Coordinates of C-alpha atoms in Angstrom, one line a residue:
M1 CA -39.1 6.4 85.0
I2 CA -40.8 9.4 86.7
L3 CA -44.5 10.1 85.8
I4 CA -45.5 13.6 86.5
Q5 CA -49.1 14.6 86.1
K6 CA -50.3 18.1 85.8
L7 CA -53.7 19.0 87.3
L8 CA -55.6 22.3 86.7
L9 CA -58.3 23.3 89.1
F10 CA -60.5 26.3 88.3
I11 CA -62.8 27.7 90.9
F12 CA -65.2 30.4 90.1
L13 CA -67.5 32.5 91.9
K14 CA -70.9 32.1 90.6
K15 CA -71.5 35.8 91.1
N16 CA -69.0 36.6 88.3
K17 CA -71.2 35.7 85.4
E18 CA -69.0 36.9 82.7
I19 CA -66.1 34.6 83.5
V20 CA -68.4 31.7 84.2
T21 CA -70.4 32.2 81.0
S22 CA -67.4 32.6 78.9
F23 CA -65.5 29.5 80.3
T24 CA -68.6 27.3 80.2
Q25 CA -69.6 28.3 76.6
S26 CA -66.4 27.1 75.3
L27 CA -64.4 24.1 76.5
Y28 CA -66.6 23.1 79.4
R29 CA -70.0 23.4 77.9
H30 CA -70.8 19.9 78.6
Y31 CA -70.3 20.3 82.4
K32 CA -72.4 23.3 82.4
D33 CA -75.2 21.2 80.8
Y34 CA -74.7 18.7 83.6
L35 CA -75.0 21.4 86.5
E36 CA -78.1 22.8 84.8
D37 CA -79.7 19.4 84.5
R38 CA -79.0 18.8 88.2
I39 CA -80.5 22.1 89.1
N40 CA -83.7 21.7 87.0
K41 CA -84.3 18.2 88.3
N42 CA -83.4 19.1 91.9
E43 CA -81.5 15.7 92.2
N44 CA -78.0 15.0 93.2
Y45 CA -76.1 12.6 90.9
S46 CA -72.6 12.3 89.3
F47 CA -71.3 13.7 86.0
K48 CA -70.7 10.1 84.9
E49 CA -74.3 9.1 85.6
F50 CA -75.5 12.1 83.6
A51 CA -73.0 11.2 80.7
K52 CA -74.2 7.5 80.7
K53 CA -77.9 8.6 80.4
K54 CA -77.2 11.1 77.7
N55 CA -75.3 8.4 75.9
E56 CA -78.3 6.1 76.0
E57 CA -80.2 9.0 74.5
G58 CA -77.7 9.2 71.6
T59 CA -75.4 12.0 72.7
L60 CA -71.7 10.7 73.0
R61 CA -70.0 13.9 73.9
Y62 CA -70.3 13.7 77.5
L63 CA -68.8 10.2 77.8
E64 CA -66.0 11.4 75.6
A65 CA -65.4 14.4 77.9
I66 CA -64.8 11.7 80.6
S67 CA -62.5 9.5 78.5
N68 CA -60.4 12.4 77.3
P69 CA -61.0 15.6 79.3
I70 CA -58.3 17.5 77.6
K71 CA -59.5 16.9 74.0
H72 CA -63.2 16.6 73.9
K73 CA -65.8 17.9 71.4

């Protein structure tokens, strides 16, 4: 049995606001929330740490995005 995994990597220039905004307002809004939180707090922590904290606050979608990054809410 051969297992093949596909990986997509998107890299955007922050200068291109139109692409970054449209991409992060749809499928990857949860990641944008994480980045904004890090910037606002001026701290360095992982998305997993952010997701666990949000889960404790009652928001599950961030942990769901980790467990199933392709199909998340």
